[in-house]
Coordinates of C-alpha atoms (C1' of nucleotides) in Angstrom, one line a residue:
Chain A
M151 CA 32.7 -20.7 -1.8
N152 CA 35.2 -18.9 -3.1
L153 CA 34.2 -15.3 -3.7
K154 CA 37.0 -13.8 -5.1
L155 CA 36.8 -16.7 -7.6
K156 CA 33.3 -15.9 -8.7
Y157 CA 34.3 -12.2 -9.1
A158 CA 37.0 -12.4 -11.2
E159 CA 35.1 -15.1 -13.2
L160 CA 32.6 -12.0 -13.8
L161 CA 35.4 -9.6 -14.4
S162 CA 37.0 -11.8 -17.0
N163 CA 35.1 -10.9 -19.7
H164 CA 35.7 -7.4 -19.5
V165 CA 39.5 -7.3 -18.3
D166 CA 42.1 -8.3 -20.5
L167 CA 44.2 -10.3 -17.7
A168 CA 44.3 -14.0 -16.7
L169 CA 41.7 -15.4 -14.4
D170 CA 44.2 -16.0 -11.9
E171 CA 45.9 -12.8 -12.1
I172 CA 42.5 -10.9 -11.4
K173 CA 41.8 -13.4 -8.8
N174 CA 44.8 -12.2 -7.2
L175 CA 44.6 -8.7 -7.5
I176 CA 40.8 -8.4 -6.1
E177 CA 41.0 -7.3 -2.2
I178 CA 38.9 -6.5 0.6
P179 CA 37.7 -2.9 1.0
P180 CA 38.9 -1.1 4.0
D181 CA 35.1 -0.3 4.7
S182 CA 32.0 -2.9 4.0
K183 CA 30.2 0.3 3.2
M184 CA 32.5 0.6 -0.1
G185 CA 31.5 -3.0 -0.9
D186 CA 32.8 -6.6 -0.2
L187 CA 35.1 -7.1 -2.7
A188 CA 37.1 -4.5 -4.9
F189 CA 39.1 -4.8 -8.5
P190 CA 41.7 -1.9 -8.4
C191 CA 42.3 -0.9 -11.8
F192 CA 45.7 0.7 -11.4
S193 CA 47.5 -1.7 -13.2
L194 CA 45.7 -1.5 -16.6
A195 CA 45.7 1.8 -17.1
K196 CA 49.2 1.6 -18.6
K197 CA 48.1 -0.8 -20.8
L198 CA 45.1 0.6 -21.8
K199 CA 46.1 4.4 -21.9
N200 CA 43.5 5.6 -19.9
S201 CA 42.8 6.8 -16.3
P202 CA 42.2 4.2 -13.9
V203 CA 39.0 6.0 -12.7
K204 CA 37.7 5.7 -16.7
I205 CA 38.4 2.2 -16.8
A206 CA 36.7 1.2 -13.4
E207 CA 33.6 3.2 -15.0
S208 CA 33.9 1.4 -18.1
I209 CA 34.1 -2.0 -16.5
S210 CA 31.3 -1.6 -14.2
G211 CA 29.0 -0.2 -16.7
S212 CA 29.6 -3.1 -18.7
L213 CA 29.1 -6.4 -16.6
E214 CA 26.3 -8.5 -16.4
K215 CA 24.4 -8.9 -13.7
L216 CA 24.6 -12.0 -11.3
P217 CA 22.3 -12.9 -8.4
L218 CA 25.3 -13.2 -6.2
F219 CA 26.1 -9.5 -6.7
K220 CA 23.4 -7.2 -5.3
E221 CA 25.4 -4.5 -7.0
V222 CA 28.6 -3.6 -8.7
K223 CA 29.8 -0.4 -9.2
N224 CA 32.9 2.0 -9.4
I225 CA 34.0 4.1 -6.6
G226 CA 37.1 6.1 -8.1
P227 CA 39.5 3.8 -9.6
Y228 CA 37.9 0.6 -8.0
V229 CA 35.0 -1.9 -9.2
N230 CA 33.5 -2.7 -6.2
A231 CA 30.8 -6.1 -5.9
F232 CA 28.2 -6.0 -2.9
V233 CA 27.8 -9.5 -2.4
D234 CA 24.0 -10.4 -1.9
P235 CA 24.0 -12.5 1.9
S236 CA 20.8 -14.3 0.7
F237 CA 22.4 -16.0 -2.0
I238 CA 25.3 -17.4 0.0
A239 CA 23.9 -18.1 3.4
H240 CA 22.3 -21.2 1.9
G241 CA 25.5 -22.7 0.6
I242 CA 27.7 -21.7 3.7
L243 CA 25.7 -22.7 6.4
S244 CA 24.7 -26.0 5.4
E245 CA 28.0 -26.8 4.6
I246 CA 29.1 -26.0 8.3
A247 CA 26.0 -27.9 9.3
E248 CA 26.9 -30.7 7.4
N249 CA 30.4 -31.0 8.2
G250 CA 30.2 -29.6 11.6
S251 CA 33.9 -29.7 13.2
G252 CA 35.1 -30.9 9.8
Y253 CA 34.0 -27.3 7.8
S254 CA 36.9 -26.5 6.0
S255 CA 39.3 -29.5 6.8
Q256 CA 41.0 -31.0 3.9
P257 CA 41.0 -34.3 2.7
E258 CA 43.9 -36.5 3.9
N259 CA 46.7 -36.1 1.5
G260 CA 49.4 -39.3 3.2
K261 CA 51.9 -36.5 3.5
N262 CA 54.3 -36.7 6.7
V263 CA 55.1 -33.0 8.6
V264 CA 57.1 -33.5 11.6
V265 CA 56.7 -30.9 14.4
D266 CA 59.4 -30.9 16.8
F267 CA 57.9 -28.7 19.7
S268 CA 58.0 -27.9 23.4
S269 CA 61.2 -30.2 23.8
P270 CA 62.0 -28.7 27.2
N271 CA 65.4 -30.0 28.9
I272 CA 65.1 -32.6 31.5
A273 CA 65.8 -31.7 34.9
K274 CA 64.3 -28.1 34.9
P275 CA 60.8 -27.4 35.1
L276 CA 59.0 -25.8 32.7
A277 CA 58.6 -22.2 32.5
I278 CA 56.7 -19.4 30.6
H279 CA 59.5 -19.6 28.0
H280 CA 58.5 -23.2 27.3
L281 CA 55.2 -22.2 26.8
R282 CA 55.7 -20.5 23.3
S283 CA 57.1 -23.4 21.6
T284 CA 54.9 -25.9 22.8
M285 CA 51.7 -23.7 22.2
I286 CA 52.9 -22.8 19.2
G287 CA 54.2 -26.5 17.8
N288 CA 50.7 -27.7 19.2
S289 CA 48.8 -25.0 17.0
I290 CA 51.0 -25.5 14.0
S291 CA 50.2 -29.2 14.4
Q292 CA 46.6 -28.7 14.4
L293 CA 46.6 -26.9 11.4
Y294 CA 48.7 -29.1 9.4
S295 CA 46.3 -32.0 10.4
K296 CA 43.3 -30.0 9.4
M297 CA 45.2 -29.4 5.9
G298 CA 45.1 -32.8 5.4
Y299 CA 48.3 -33.6 6.4
N300 CA 49.8 -37.0 8.5
V301 CA 51.6 -34.7 11.7
I302 CA 54.0 -36.2 13.6
K303 CA 53.9 -34.6 16.9
L304 CA 57.7 -34.9 18.4
N305 CA 58.7 -33.7 22.0
Y306 CA 62.7 -33.8 21.5
L307 CA 64.0 -33.7 25.1
G308 CA 67.1 -32.1 25.9
D309 CA 68.1 -35.2 27.8
W310 CA 71.9 -35.5 27.0
G311 CA 75.0 -33.1 27.1
T312 CA 77.4 -31.6 29.6
Q313 CA 74.7 -30.5 32.1
F314 CA 74.3 -33.7 32.9
G315 CA 77.8 -34.3 34.0
K316 CA 77.1 -31.2 36.5
L317 CA 74.5 -32.5 38.0
I318 CA 75.9 -35.9 38.8
V319 CA 78.5 -33.6 40.3
A320 CA 76.0 -31.7 42.4
Y321 CA 74.2 -34.9 42.9
N322 CA 77.2 -36.6 44.3
K323 CA 78.4 -33.7 46.1
W324 CA 74.9 -32.4 47.8
G325 CA 72.5 -34.8 47.0
S326 CA 72.5 -36.3 50.6
E327 CA 71.3 -32.8 51.9
V328 CA 68.4 -33.0 50.1
E329 CA 65.4 -33.6 52.4
G330 CA 62.5 -36.0 51.3
E331 CA 61.7 -37.3 47.9
L332 CA 63.6 -35.9 45.0
T333 CA 61.4 -33.9 42.8
I334 CA 62.2 -31.8 39.5
S335 CA 62.5 -28.4 41.7
K336 CA 64.9 -30.1 44.1
I337 CA 67.1 -31.0 40.9
N338 CA 66.9 -27.7 39.6
E339 CA 68.1 -26.7 43.4
L340 CA 71.4 -28.7 43.0
Y341 CA 72.0 -27.2 39.5
V342 CA 71.3 -23.7 40.9
K343 CA 73.8 -24.6 43.4
F344 CA 76.1 -26.3 40.9
S345 CA 76.2 -23.0 38.7
K346 CA 77.0 -20.8 41.6
E347 CA 79.8 -22.7 42.9
S348 CA 81.3 -23.9 39.6
S349 CA 81.7 -20.2 38.9
E350 CA 84.7 -19.9 41.6
D351 CA 85.8 -23.1 41.4
N352 CA 86.8 -24.2 37.8
D353 CA 87.5 -28.1 38.9
L354 CA 83.9 -28.6 39.2
N355 CA 83.4 -27.5 35.8
D356 CA 86.0 -30.2 34.6
Q357 CA 84.5 -32.7 36.5
A358 CA 81.3 -31.8 35.0
R359 CA 82.9 -32.6 31.7
N360 CA 84.5 -35.8 32.4
W361 CA 81.1 -37.3 34.1
F362 CA 79.5 -36.4 31.0
K363 CA 82.4 -38.3 29.0
K364 CA 81.7 -41.3 31.3
L365 CA 77.8 -41.1 30.6
E366 CA 78.7 -41.3 26.9
E367 CA 80.8 -44.1 27.2
G368 CA 78.0 -46.1 29.0
N369 CA 79.5 -46.0 32.7
A370 CA 76.9 -47.6 35.0
E371 CA 76.6 -45.3 37.6
A372 CA 76.2 -42.3 35.3
I373 CA 73.5 -43.8 33.4
K374 CA 71.3 -44.9 36.6
L375 CA 71.5 -41.4 37.8
W376 CA 70.8 -40.1 34.3
K377 CA 67.4 -42.6 33.9
W378 CA 66.3 -41.5 37.3
F379 CA 66.7 -37.9 36.5
K380 CA 64.5 -38.1 33.2
E381 CA 61.9 -40.1 34.8
I382 CA 61.2 -37.7 37.7
S383 CA 61.3 -34.9 35.0
L384 CA 58.7 -36.9 32.7
I385 CA 56.4 -37.4 35.8
E386 CA 56.3 -33.5 36.2
F387 CA 56.1 -32.3 32.4
E388 CA 53.1 -35.0 31.3
K389 CA 51.1 -33.1 34.2
I390 CA 51.3 -29.8 32.5
Y391 CA 50.7 -31.3 29.0
K392 CA 47.7 -32.8 30.6
K393 CA 46.5 -29.2 31.9
L394 CA 46.8 -27.7 28.4
G395 CA 45.5 -30.9 26.6
I396 CA 48.5 -31.5 24.6
T397 CA 49.7 -35.0 23.3
F398 CA 52.8 -36.1 21.6
D399 CA 53.2 -39.0 19.1
V400 CA 56.5 -39.6 20.2
Y401 CA 58.9 -38.6 22.7
G402 CA 62.5 -38.2 21.5
G403 CA 65.8 -37.1 23.1
E404 CA 69.2 -35.9 22.0
S405 CA 70.6 -39.2 23.9
E406 CA 69.1 -41.3 21.3
H407 CA 71.3 -39.9 18.7
A408 CA 74.5 -39.7 20.4
A409 CA 76.0 -43.0 19.2
S410 CA 74.8 -42.5 15.5
F411 CA 76.7 -39.4 15.7
L412 CA 80.0 -41.6 14.0
T413 CA 77.7 -41.9 11.0
V414 CA 77.6 -38.2 10.8
V415 CA 81.4 -38.1 11.1
E416 CA 82.2 -41.0 8.6
K417 CA 79.7 -39.1 6.2
C418 CA 81.5 -36.0 6.5
E419 CA 84.9 -37.0 6.3
S420 CA 84.3 -39.2 3.5
L421 CA 82.6 -36.4 1.6
G422 CA 85.8 -34.2 2.3
I423 CA 83.5 -31.9 3.8
S424 CA 84.9 -31.7 7.3
S425 CA 88.4 -30.6 8.7
I426 CA 90.2 -30.6 12.0
S427 CA 90.6 -27.4 13.8
D428 CA 92.4 -26.7 17.3
G429 CA 92.0 -30.7 17.8
A430 CA 87.9 -30.4 17.0
L431 CA 86.1 -31.5 13.7
I432 CA 84.4 -28.8 11.9
V433 CA 82.6 -27.9 8.9
E434 CA 83.2 -24.6 7.8
S435 CA 80.3 -22.4 6.9
E436 CA 79.6 -21.3 3.5
D437 CA 78.8 -17.7 4.9
E438 CA 82.0 -16.2 5.9
N439 CA 80.4 -14.5 8.8
D440 CA 79.2 -17.5 10.4
P441 CA 81.4 -19.8 13.0
P442 CA 82.0 -23.1 11.5
C443 CA 79.7 -26.2 12.5
L444 CA 81.2 -28.4 15.4
I445 CA 81.3 -31.8 14.9
R446 CA 83.1 -33.3 17.2
K447 CA 84.8 -31.7 20.1
S448 CA 88.4 -32.1 21.0
D449 CA 87.8 -34.4 23.8
G450 CA 86.2 -36.9 21.3
A451 CA 82.5 -36.0 22.9
T452 CA 79.4 -35.1 20.5
T453 CA 78.0 -31.8 20.3
Y454 CA 74.5 -30.4 20.3
E455 CA 74.8 -29.8 16.4
V456 CA 76.0 -33.2 15.3
R457 CA 73.5 -35.1 17.8
D458 CA 70.8 -32.8 16.0
I459 CA 72.1 -34.0 12.3
A460 CA 72.3 -37.5 13.7
A461 CA 68.4 -37.1 14.7
L462 CA 67.4 -35.2 11.5
L463 CA 68.7 -38.1 9.5
D464 CA 67.1 -40.8 11.6
R465 CA 63.8 -38.8 11.0
F466 CA 63.6 -38.4 7.5
D467 CA 64.8 -42.2 7.5
K468 CA 61.7 -43.0 9.5
Y469 CA 58.9 -40.4 8.2
E470 CA 60.2 -39.1 4.9
F471 CA 58.8 -35.9 6.0
V472 CA 57.4 -33.0 3.3
K473 CA 58.2 -30.5 6.2
M474 CA 60.3 -30.7 9.3
F475 CA 59.5 -27.9 11.7
Y476 CA 62.0 -26.7 14.5
V477 CA 59.6 -24.8 17.0
V478 CA 62.3 -23.3 19.1
G479 CA 63.4 -19.8 19.9
Q480 CA 64.9 -17.5 17.8
E481 CA 68.1 -17.3 19.8
Q482 CA 68.9 -20.9 18.2
A483 CA 68.8 -19.0 14.4
L484 CA 72.5 -19.5 14.0
H485 CA 72.4 -23.4 15.6
F486 CA 69.5 -24.4 12.5
K487 CA 71.2 -22.1 9.8
M488 CA 74.4 -24.6 10.5
L489 CA 72.3 -27.5 10.8
K490 CA 70.7 -27.0 7.6
M491 CA 74.1 -26.0 5.9
V492 CA 75.9 -29.2 6.8
V493 CA 72.8 -31.5 5.7
K494 CA 72.7 -29.7 2.3
K495 CA 76.9 -30.0 2.1
M496 CA 75.9 -33.6 2.9
G497 CA 73.8 -33.5 -0.3
L498 CA 70.6 -34.2 1.0
A499 CA 67.8 -32.7 -0.7
F500 CA 65.6 -32.7 2.2
S501 CA 67.7 -29.9 4.0
N502 CA 65.3 -27.6 2.4
D503 CA 62.4 -28.8 3.7
C504 CA 63.5 -28.2 7.1
E505 CA 62.5 -25.1 8.8
H506 CA 63.0 -23.1 12.1
I507 CA 60.0 -21.8 13.2
S508 CA 61.4 -19.4 15.6
F509 CA 59.9 -17.0 18.2
G510 CA 60.8 -14.2 20.3
F511 CA 61.2 -13.9 24.0
M512 CA 59.0 -14.4 26.9
K513 CA 60.1 -11.7 29.3
F514 CA 59.1 -11.0 32.8
Q515 CA 59.6 -7.4 34.4
G516 CA 62.6 -6.8 31.5
K517 CA 64.2 -9.9 32.1
S518 CA 64.0 -13.3 30.7
G519 CA 63.5 -15.5 33.9
S520 CA 66.3 -18.1 33.9
T521 CA 65.9 -21.2 35.7
R522 CA 69.6 -21.3 36.5
E523 CA 68.8 -18.3 38.5
G524 CA 65.8 -19.4 40.0
T525 CA 64.2 -16.6 38.6
A526 CA 61.7 -18.2 36.0
I527 CA 58.2 -17.9 36.3
L528 CA 56.8 -21.7 36.3
M529 CA 54.3 -22.5 33.9
E530 CA 52.3 -24.6 36.1
D531 CA 52.1 -21.1 38.8
V532 CA 50.7 -19.1 35.7
L533 CA 48.0 -21.7 34.5
N534 CA 47.2 -22.0 38.5
T535 CA 46.9 -18.1 39.0
S536 CA 44.7 -17.6 35.7
V537 CA 42.1 -20.4 36.7
A538 CA 42.1 -19.0 40.2
E539 CA 41.4 -15.5 39.0
V540 CA 38.5 -17.0 36.6
R541 CA 37.1 -18.7 39.8
K542 CA 37.2 -15.4 41.7
R543 CA 35.3 -13.6 39.0
I544 CA 32.7 -15.7 38.8
S545 CA 32.1 -15.6 42.7
E546 CA 32.3 -12.0 42.3
S547 CA 29.6 -11.6 39.6
G548 CA 26.9 -13.1 41.8
S549 CA 25.5 -15.1 38.5
K550 CA 23.0 -17.4 38.8
R551 CA 24.4 -19.9 35.9
N552 CA 26.1 -22.5 37.6
I553 CA 29.9 -22.9 36.2
S554 CA 31.1 -26.4 35.9
E555 CA 34.9 -27.0 37.4
E556 CA 35.7 -28.1 34.0
A557 CA 34.6 -24.7 32.1
I558 CA 36.8 -22.6 34.9
Q559 CA 39.8 -24.3 33.7
Q560 CA 38.8 -23.9 30.1
I561 CA 38.6 -20.6 30.6
G562 CA 41.5 -20.0 32.8
I563 CA 44.0 -21.9 30.5
G564 CA 42.6 -20.6 27.4
A565 CA 42.9 -16.7 28.7
V566 CA 46.9 -17.8 28.8
V567 CA 47.2 -19.7 25.7
F568 CA 45.4 -17.2 23.3
G569 CA 47.3 -14.5 25.0
D570 CA 50.3 -15.9 23.8
L571 CA 49.1 -17.0 20.2
S572 CA 47.2 -14.1 19.3
K573 CA 50.6 -12.3 18.9
K574 CA 52.9 -12.7 15.9
R575 CA 55.9 -15.1 16.5
V576 CA 58.8 -12.8 16.3
K577 CA 58.0 -10.2 19.0
D578 CA 59.1 -10.8 22.2
S579 CA 56.5 -10.5 24.6
E580 CA 56.5 -9.0 28.0
F581 CA 54.5 -11.1 30.7
I582 CA 52.3 -9.1 32.6
W583 CA 50.5 -10.7 35.4
E584 CA 47.2 -8.3 35.0
E585 CA 47.1 -9.0 31.1
V586 CA 47.3 -13.0 31.5
T587 CA 44.3 -12.5 33.8
S588 CA 42.4 -10.1 32.0
F589 CA 39.4 -11.8 30.4
E590 CA 37.8 -8.6 28.6
G591 CA 38.3 -7.2 24.8
D592 CA 40.5 -9.5 22.8
T593 CA 41.1 -12.4 24.8
G594 CA 40.4 -16.3 24.6
P595 CA 37.4 -15.6 27.1
Y596 CA 36.0 -13.6 25.0
L597 CA 35.6 -15.9 22.3
Q598 CA 34.7 -18.6 24.4
Y599 CA 32.1 -16.4 25.6
T600 CA 30.9 -15.6 22.5
Q601 CA 30.7 -19.2 21.5
A602 CA 29.0 -20.0 24.6
R603 CA 26.2 -17.5 23.9
C604 CA 25.2 -18.8 20.5
L605 CA 25.0 -22.4 21.8
S606 CA 22.7 -21.3 24.1
I607 CA 20.5 -19.7 21.4
V608 CA 20.6 -22.8 19.4
R609 CA 20.0 -24.8 22.7
K610 CA 16.7 -22.6 23.4
S611 CA 15.4 -23.3 19.9
N612 CA 13.4 -26.1 20.0
H613 CA 12.9 -26.8 16.3
D614 CA 15.0 -28.4 13.3
F615 CA 16.1 -25.0 12.2
M616 CA 18.0 -26.3 9.1
E617 CA 15.2 -27.8 7.9
Q618 CA 12.7 -25.0 8.0
A619 CA 15.2 -22.2 7.2
D620 CA 14.4 -19.9 4.5
F621 CA 17.8 -18.5 3.9
S622 CA 16.7 -15.6 1.3
G623 CA 15.5 -13.5 4.6
L624 CA 19.5 -13.1 5.8
T625 CA 19.6 -9.6 4.2
E626 CA 20.8 -7.5 7.0
D627 CA 24.3 -6.0 6.8
S628 CA 25.0 -7.4 10.0
E629 CA 24.4 -11.0 9.0
K630 CA 26.1 -10.7 5.8
L631 CA 29.4 -9.7 7.4
V632 CA 29.3 -12.6 9.7
L633 CA 28.3 -14.7 6.8
L634 CA 31.3 -13.5 4.4
K635 CA 33.4 -14.0 7.8
L636 CA 32.4 -17.8 8.4
N637 CA 33.3 -18.2 4.3
Q638 CA 36.9 -16.9 5.1
F639 CA 37.5 -19.6 7.7
S640 CA 39.7 -21.6 5.3
E641 CA 41.2 -18.9 3.6
A642 CA 42.3 -18.3 7.6
I643 CA 43.5 -21.8 8.2
I644 CA 45.3 -21.6 5.1
N645 CA 47.2 -18.8 5.6
S646 CA 48.0 -19.5 9.2
A647 CA 49.5 -22.7 8.4
N648 CA 51.5 -21.4 5.6
N649 CA 53.3 -19.0 7.4
C650 CA 53.0 -21.0 10.7
E651 CA 51.6 -18.3 12.5
P652 CA 48.6 -19.0 14.5
S653 CA 48.2 -15.5 15.5
L654 CA 46.2 -15.0 11.8
L655 CA 43.8 -17.6 12.9
A656 CA 43.7 -15.9 16.2
N657 CA 43.0 -12.7 14.6
Y658 CA 40.4 -14.2 12.4
L659 CA 38.4 -15.5 15.3
L660 CA 38.2 -12.1 17.0
E661 CA 36.9 -10.6 14.2
L662 CA 34.3 -13.3 13.7
A663 CA 33.2 -12.8 17.4
K664 CA 33.3 -8.9 17.3
F665 CA 30.9 -9.6 14.2
T666 CA 28.5 -12.0 16.2
N667 CA 28.5 -9.8 19.0
R668 CA 27.3 -6.6 17.0
F669 CA 24.7 -9.0 15.2
I670 CA 23.4 -10.6 18.5
H671 CA 23.3 -7.7 20.5
G672 CA 20.6 -6.5 18.0
G673 CA 18.6 -8.3 20.6
R674 CA 19.3 -6.4 23.5
E675 CA 18.7 -2.9 22.4
E676 CA 15.3 -4.1 21.0
H677 CA 13.4 -6.9 22.1
S678 CA 11.7 -7.6 19.4
K679 CA 15.2 -8.0 17.4
R680 CA 15.9 -11.2 19.4
I681 CA 16.6 -13.9 17.0
L682 CA 14.2 -16.6 19.1
Q683 CA 11.5 -13.5 19.1
E684 CA 11.3 -13.6 15.4
S685 CA 7.8 -14.4 14.8
N686 CA 8.4 -15.5 10.8
L687 CA 9.6 -18.9 11.6
P688 CA 11.8 -19.7 8.4
L689 CA 13.5 -16.2 9.2
Q690 CA 13.8 -17.2 12.4
S691 CA 15.4 -20.5 11.5
A692 CA 17.8 -19.1 9.1
R693 CA 19.1 -17.0 11.6
T694 CA 19.2 -19.8 14.2
A695 CA 21.5 -21.5 11.7
L696 CA 23.5 -18.9 11.1
V697 CA 24.4 -18.9 15.2
H698 CA 24.6 -22.3 14.8
G699 CA 27.4 -22.0 12.3
I700 CA 29.6 -19.4 14.0
A701 CA 29.2 -21.6 16.9
I702 CA 30.9 -24.7 15.4
V703 CA 33.5 -22.3 13.5
L704 CA 34.4 -20.6 16.8
K705 CA 35.1 -24.1 18.8
E706 CA 37.0 -25.2 15.8
G707 CA 39.2 -22.3 15.6
L708 CA 39.8 -22.1 18.8
R709 CA 40.7 -26.1 19.0
L710 CA 43.4 -25.2 16.5
L711 CA 45.0 -22.8 18.4
G712 CA 45.2 -25.4 21.2
I713 CA 42.3 -24.1 23.2
S714 CA 38.9 -25.9 24.4
S715 CA 35.7 -24.1 24.9
P716 CA 33.0 -24.6 27.4
E717 CA 29.4 -25.4 26.1
E718 CA 28.2 -22.7 29.1
M719 CA 29.9 -20.0 30.8
Chain B
rG278 C1' 83.5 -5.7 15.3
rC279 C1' 79.8 -8.6 12.2
rA280 C1' 75.6 -11.4 11.4
rC281 C1' 69.6 -11.7 12.5
rC282 C1' 64.9 -9.7 14.7
rA283 C1' 62.2 -6.0 15.9
rG284 C1' 60.7 -0.2 16.4
rU285 C1' 52.8 1.8 14.5
rA286 C1' 48.2 5.3 19.5
rG287 C1' 50.0 6.4 26.9
rC288 C1' 50.2 0.4 27.4
rU289 C1' 49.7 -4.4 24.0
rC290 C1' 49.2 -5.5 19.2
rA291 C1' 46.3 -5.7 14.0
rG292 C1' 47.4 -4.0 9.3
rC293 C1' 45.3 -9.3 3.6
rU294 C1' 52.9 -9.4 1.3
rG295 C1' 52.5 -2.2 -2.8
rG296 C1' 46.3 0.4 -2.8
rA297 C1' 40.7 3.8 -0.6
rU298 C1' 40.3 8.2 5.3
rA299 C1' 46.7 3.6 9.2
rG300 C1' 42.7 -0.1 12.4
rA301 C1' 41.6 -3.2 17.5
rG302 C1' 42.0 -4.1 22.6
rC303 C1' 43.4 -1.9 27.4
rA304 C1' 43.8 2.6 30.1
rC305 C1' 40.5 7.5 30.4
rC306 C1' 35.6 10.0 29.5
rU307 C1' 29.9 9.2 27.8
rG308 C1' 25.7 6.0 27.0
rA309 C1' 23.1 1.3 26.8
rU310 C1' 21.3 -3.7 31.3
rU311 C1' 14.3 -6.6 35.6
rU312 C1' 20.7 -10.3 29.7
rC313 C1' 17.6 -15.3 23.6
rU314 C1' 24.7 -14.8 28.8
rA315 C1' 27.0 -7.1 30.3
rA316 C1' 33.6 -12.2 30.2
rU317 C1' 28.9 -7.5 25.9
rC318 C1' 27.5 -3.7 22.7
rA319 C1' 27.3 1.8 20.7
rG320 C1' 30.2 6.6 21.2
rG321 C1' 34.3 9.9 22.5
rC322 C1' 39.9 10.9 23.4
rG323 C1' 44.8 9.4 21.4
rG324 C1' 49.5 9.1 15.4
rU325 C1' 55.9 12.9 13.0
rC326 C1' 53.8 4.6 11.2
rA327 C1' 62.2 5.7 15.1
rG328 C1' 64.8 9.1 11.9
rA329 C1' 66.7 10.6 6.4
rG330 C1' 66.7 9.5 1.2
rG331 C1' 65.3 6.4 -2.7
rU332 C1' 61.9 3.3 -6.2
rU333 C1' 56.2 4.7 -8.9
rC334 C1' 50.3 6.3 -10.4
rA335 C1' 50.2 4.5 -5.2
rA336 C1' 55.0 3.0 0.3
rA337 C1' 53.7 1.7 7.3
rU338 C1' 55.0 -2.1 3.5
rC339 C1' 60.2 -2.7 -1.2
rC340 C1' 65.9 -0.8 -1.3
rU341 C1' 70.0 2.1 0.8
rC342 C1' 71.7 4.7 5.0
rU343 C1' 71.1 6.2 10.7
rC344 C1' 69.6 5.5 15.3
rU345 C1' 67.0 2.9 19.5
rG346 C1' 66.3 -2.2 21.6
rG347 C1' 67.0 -7.5 21.8
rU348 C1' 69.5 -11.7 20.3
rG349 C1' 73.6 -14.8 18.3
rU350 C1' 78.9 -14.9 17.2
rA351 C1' 82.9 -23.4 17.7
rC352 C1' 84.7 -27.2 22.1
rC353 C1' 76.8 -25.0 27.2
rA354 C1' 72.2 -26.8 25.2

RNA sequence: GCACCAGUAGCUCAGCUGGAUAGAGCACCUGAUUUCUAAUCAGGCGGUCAGAGGUUCAAAUCCUCUCUGGUGUACCA
């Protein structure tokens, strides 16, 4: 139910503004004691040549009574409305009960959205800085499918480039020293060793560039090794994605577009937007402050930029997307700016639909870990530690409940994911072990706990509460706050999706959970206030339905963040 | 040098795109438990919204400058 719209309709007969304008002015007061909706009268003051307070008085005095609004009065320059919870409860709760997890979902619109996320480099283990792209991208994908889009989740692997030349050199030189089976961490060790040695021996870098050139030319030995490194890496990645419950629709890779780079080069040349500089082919930037975009190296090899452009052209051919999201760290902002710039110069309108969804650094003890230096914090370790902490906590609490292994996994992993997604993307975030393994307050486990608590009440209610409920009994403030919050679910989703900002949804869920715990907690202080102790069955049923609705919204909201929630914990 | 991003309580962060007395969580202090799940709830402590100007009825929010931190700056990706 769109309460802002209803309120705007009520006001529209007495305010000389278009319905939409009124609706956009309506806000939610900072304190619910002041009302549930507020219409500020400042902007009318000039037009009416009267003080905002007087205008508010006159409007509130002339409004007709609607059952939806218990009371409308002015507080200073605001016209504030108090919603009658019993009037909205039936609509909201039956909508949730009927749709279940589909509550607030929008019908399919057939439009394609491509989300490029996670996209790790082959031959390096997944570290915490990959967590952000992976989790943010996954959540954006869930949000857009909730909004009715057809989402293509694309894992665009960094599987091409000079680094493979380096690896091949390293493997040929020191590979025989590796003991046992070659794993991703052993590959990484070779890479680390190469980095160290090559800083003193420039010849190694030349060899590496040479091997990469060979790889691009289709040299059999190079390709064989490259394929092998890739296979080993993918097996490792899949293990983590499975833990996180993430799947991809398409695995792509830069390597696929290395060949088609010629198309890009030709197009740039024929359009006359490129030029030769120091032997390399470049496209000049529009902004004088930016460097040019390198399309082809002076030795004829491809660049990251040209491969990405070729990949983008290919994606549009395949999917005709309405949105193309690149979920990649902010350090690559310039790269995506140049990518868009070149594609725009190529005369392709879809350059406007491409968006770089950037995010800040993940740091550990003030530094961003580096796989090259071997100081990275591995994603697997983080997840395992958090899960272990949950297990420890449960055994120490001496709880009688038997908590399943599945639930322990969900809680441990949920804590890590929520910790990351509850903050705005742009912020750099400091990785603190104690914080990851803290499960109190504004955390994922808090939301899961709230949800489990609600489900427990629903489970114990042994009758058809939707059938027997009398929603007009829901008159308490604590009930109203929860109801209004449930009603805002779709707004939270839309906001979150439009801004590609999962933290907005995360914060919405925290508020919902807070109101919920307050509401339910009344039953702890006074036994008679417990929902299932209520002797008036229609009222008890209405409250149970409310709790049921909360559980559904919390579970669905968490799912949109990529977090699964246990039935019991 | 230039460009982009950030700066709000001791710490981690919100602040609904310009509105009411700047809010949460953690930490610290006090209280509630033979739990419809205490991974909870109630209360206390804690602020020069980096600084200075400006725009207007109204600025943490918009503009300008300064300071601090981070990132990027063509043949790595």
